[in-house]
Short mmCIF file of C-alpha atoms in Angstrom, two decimals:
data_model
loop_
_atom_site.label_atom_id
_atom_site.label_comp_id
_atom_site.label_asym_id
_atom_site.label_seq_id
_atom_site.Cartn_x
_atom_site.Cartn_y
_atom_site.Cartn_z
CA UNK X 1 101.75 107.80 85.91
CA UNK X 2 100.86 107.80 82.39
CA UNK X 3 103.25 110.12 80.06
CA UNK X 4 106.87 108.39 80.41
CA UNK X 5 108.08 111.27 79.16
CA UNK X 6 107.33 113.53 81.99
CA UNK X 7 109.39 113.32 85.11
CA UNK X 8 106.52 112.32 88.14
CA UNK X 9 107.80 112.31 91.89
CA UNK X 10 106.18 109.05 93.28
CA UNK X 11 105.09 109.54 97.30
CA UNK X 12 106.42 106.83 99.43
CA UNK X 13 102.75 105.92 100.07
CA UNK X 14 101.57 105.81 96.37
CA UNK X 15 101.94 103.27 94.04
CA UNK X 16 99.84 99.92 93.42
CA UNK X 17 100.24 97.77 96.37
CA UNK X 18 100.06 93.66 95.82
CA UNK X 19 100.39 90.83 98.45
CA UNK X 20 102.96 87.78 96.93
CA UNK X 21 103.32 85.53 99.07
CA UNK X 22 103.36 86.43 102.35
CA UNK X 23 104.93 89.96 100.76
CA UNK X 24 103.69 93.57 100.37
CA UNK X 25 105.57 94.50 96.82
CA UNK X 26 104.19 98.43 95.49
CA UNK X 27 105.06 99.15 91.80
CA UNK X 28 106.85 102.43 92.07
CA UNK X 29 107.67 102.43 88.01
CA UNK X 30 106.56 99.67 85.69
CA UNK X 31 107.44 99.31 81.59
CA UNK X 32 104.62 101.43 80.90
CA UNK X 33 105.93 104.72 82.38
CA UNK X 34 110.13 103.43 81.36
CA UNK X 35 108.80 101.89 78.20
CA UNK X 36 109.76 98.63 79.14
CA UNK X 37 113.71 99.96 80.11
CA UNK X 38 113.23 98.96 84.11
CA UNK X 39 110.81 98.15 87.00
CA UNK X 40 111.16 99.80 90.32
CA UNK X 41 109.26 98.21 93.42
CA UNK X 42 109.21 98.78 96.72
CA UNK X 43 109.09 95.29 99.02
CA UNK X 44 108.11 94.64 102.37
CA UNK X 45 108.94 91.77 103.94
CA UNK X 46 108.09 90.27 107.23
CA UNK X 47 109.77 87.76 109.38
CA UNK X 48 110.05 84.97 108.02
CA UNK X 49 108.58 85.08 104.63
CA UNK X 50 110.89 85.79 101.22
CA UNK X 51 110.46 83.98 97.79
CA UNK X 52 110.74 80.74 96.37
CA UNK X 53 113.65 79.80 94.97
CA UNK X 54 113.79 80.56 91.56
CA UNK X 55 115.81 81.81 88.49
CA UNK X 56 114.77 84.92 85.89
CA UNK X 57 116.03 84.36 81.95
CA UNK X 58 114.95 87.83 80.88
CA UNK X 59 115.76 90.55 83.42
CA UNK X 60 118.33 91.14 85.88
CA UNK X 61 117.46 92.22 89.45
CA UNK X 62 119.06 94.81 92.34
CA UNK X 63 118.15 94.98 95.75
CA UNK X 64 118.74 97.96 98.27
CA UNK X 65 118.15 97.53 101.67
CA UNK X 66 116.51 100.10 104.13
CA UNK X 67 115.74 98.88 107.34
CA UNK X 68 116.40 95.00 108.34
CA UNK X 69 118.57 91.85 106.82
CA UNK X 70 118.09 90.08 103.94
CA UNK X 71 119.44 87.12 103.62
CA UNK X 72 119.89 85.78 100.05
CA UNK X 73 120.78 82.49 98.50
CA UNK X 74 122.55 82.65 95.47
CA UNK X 75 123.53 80.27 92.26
CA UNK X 76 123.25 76.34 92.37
CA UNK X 77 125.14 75.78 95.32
CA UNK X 78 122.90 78.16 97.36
CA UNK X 79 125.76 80.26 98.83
CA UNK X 80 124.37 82.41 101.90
CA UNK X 81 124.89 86.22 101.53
CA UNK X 82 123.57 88.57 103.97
CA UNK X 83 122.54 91.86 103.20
CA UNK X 84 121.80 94.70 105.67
CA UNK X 85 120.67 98.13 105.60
CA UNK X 86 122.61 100.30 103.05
CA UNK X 87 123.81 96.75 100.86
CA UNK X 88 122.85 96.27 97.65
CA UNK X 89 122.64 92.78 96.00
CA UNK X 90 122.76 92.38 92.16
CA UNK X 91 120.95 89.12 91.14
CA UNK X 92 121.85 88.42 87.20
CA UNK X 93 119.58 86.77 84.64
CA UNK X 94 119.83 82.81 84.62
CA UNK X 95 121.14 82.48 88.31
CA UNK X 96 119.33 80.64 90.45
CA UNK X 97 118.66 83.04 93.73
CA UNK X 98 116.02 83.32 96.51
CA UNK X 99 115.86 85.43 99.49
CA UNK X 100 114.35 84.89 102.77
CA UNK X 101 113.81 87.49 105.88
CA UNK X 102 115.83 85.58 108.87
CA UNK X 103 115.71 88.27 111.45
CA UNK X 104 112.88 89.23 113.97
CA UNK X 105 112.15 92.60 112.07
CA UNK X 106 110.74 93.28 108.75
CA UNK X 107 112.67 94.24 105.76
CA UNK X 108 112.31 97.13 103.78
CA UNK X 109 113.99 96.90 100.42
CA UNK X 110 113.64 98.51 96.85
CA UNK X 111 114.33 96.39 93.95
CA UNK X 112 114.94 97.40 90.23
CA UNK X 113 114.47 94.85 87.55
CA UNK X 114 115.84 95.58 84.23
CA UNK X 115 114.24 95.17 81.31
CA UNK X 116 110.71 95.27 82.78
CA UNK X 117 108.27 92.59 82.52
CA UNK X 118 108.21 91.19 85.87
CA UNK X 119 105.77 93.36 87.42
CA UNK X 120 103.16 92.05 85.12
CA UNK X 121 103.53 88.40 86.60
CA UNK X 122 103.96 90.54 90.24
CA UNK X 123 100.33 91.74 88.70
CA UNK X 124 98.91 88.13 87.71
CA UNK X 125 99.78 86.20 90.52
CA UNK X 126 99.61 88.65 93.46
CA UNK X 127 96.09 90.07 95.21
CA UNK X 128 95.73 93.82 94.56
CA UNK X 129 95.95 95.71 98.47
CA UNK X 130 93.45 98.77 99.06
CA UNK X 131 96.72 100.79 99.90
CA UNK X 132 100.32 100.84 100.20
CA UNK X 133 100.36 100.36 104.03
CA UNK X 134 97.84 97.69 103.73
CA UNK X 135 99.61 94.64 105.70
CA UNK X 136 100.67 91.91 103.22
CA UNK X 137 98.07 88.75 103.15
CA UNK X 138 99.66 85.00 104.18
CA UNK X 139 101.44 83.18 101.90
CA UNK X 140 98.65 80.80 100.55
CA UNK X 141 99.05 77.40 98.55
CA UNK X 142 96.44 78.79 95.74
CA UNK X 143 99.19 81.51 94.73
CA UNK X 144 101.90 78.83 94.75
CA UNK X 145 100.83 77.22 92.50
CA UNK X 146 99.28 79.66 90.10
CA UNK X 147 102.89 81.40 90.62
CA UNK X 148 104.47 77.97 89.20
CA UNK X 149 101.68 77.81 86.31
CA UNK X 150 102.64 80.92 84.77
CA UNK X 151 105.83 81.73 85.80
CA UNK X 152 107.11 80.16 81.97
CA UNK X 153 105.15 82.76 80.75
CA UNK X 154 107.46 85.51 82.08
CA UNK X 155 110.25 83.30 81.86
#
């Protein structure tokens, strides 16, 4: 996609693919194509994996689910809310949140982030996949850590 102002139907295969730790996220719509109104991804997770905890100060985030529970943590005390297919979680700026997959099946999820911005740390800290059904690579300590160096960067 190039000219946001011309509608574009995205396949469910197309989009660029990246593997965040442990995670398969494909940028549906980034801030180039909504100048810089939302983000749209598509997320696959597998058992077990999820993100760090961690808190956004510039966007806020929704979650749908498809297929599969997601179990999110939410705020300072952590509280444990589980989402299943057809929920939808709205995670506001500044509030501390991470989700984790807890079941034996992977998740399927889209997520909107609004403004956009953080598809371009997704872009920084994540390792480009040669497709959309490419399986997501291990969770490795190298993108830890390069995820904490410039995560103030996208604040």
């Amino acid at each position: 996609m190039t000219d946001k102002r011309t509608p574009q139907l995205i396949g469910p295969r197309q989009g660029q693919a990246y593997s965040v730790v442990g995670d398969r996220y494909i940028f549906k719509v980034t801030g180039a194509e909504s100048d810089g109104a939302y983000a749209f991804f598509d997320f696959f997770i597998p058992p077990g994996n999820g993100s760090p905890p961690h808190v956004h100060h510039r966007e806020d985030e929704g979650f749908h689910i498809l297929a599969g529970e997601l179990t999110f943590f939410i705020g300072a005390e952590r509280q444990r809310v589980v989402a299943r297919v057809g929920d939808f979680v709205h995670a506001p700026r500044d509030v501390p949140h991470f989700f984790r997959n807890e079941g034996p099946v992977p998740v399927h999820a889209l997520a909107l982030v609004a403004p956009a911005g953080l598809e371009r740390f997704f872009a920084e800290v994540g390792i480009p996949l040669d497709s959309a059904e490419a399986d997501p690579l291990p969770a490795a300590p190298e993108q830890m850590k390069k995820m904490l160096e410039v995560a103030p960067k996208y604040g």
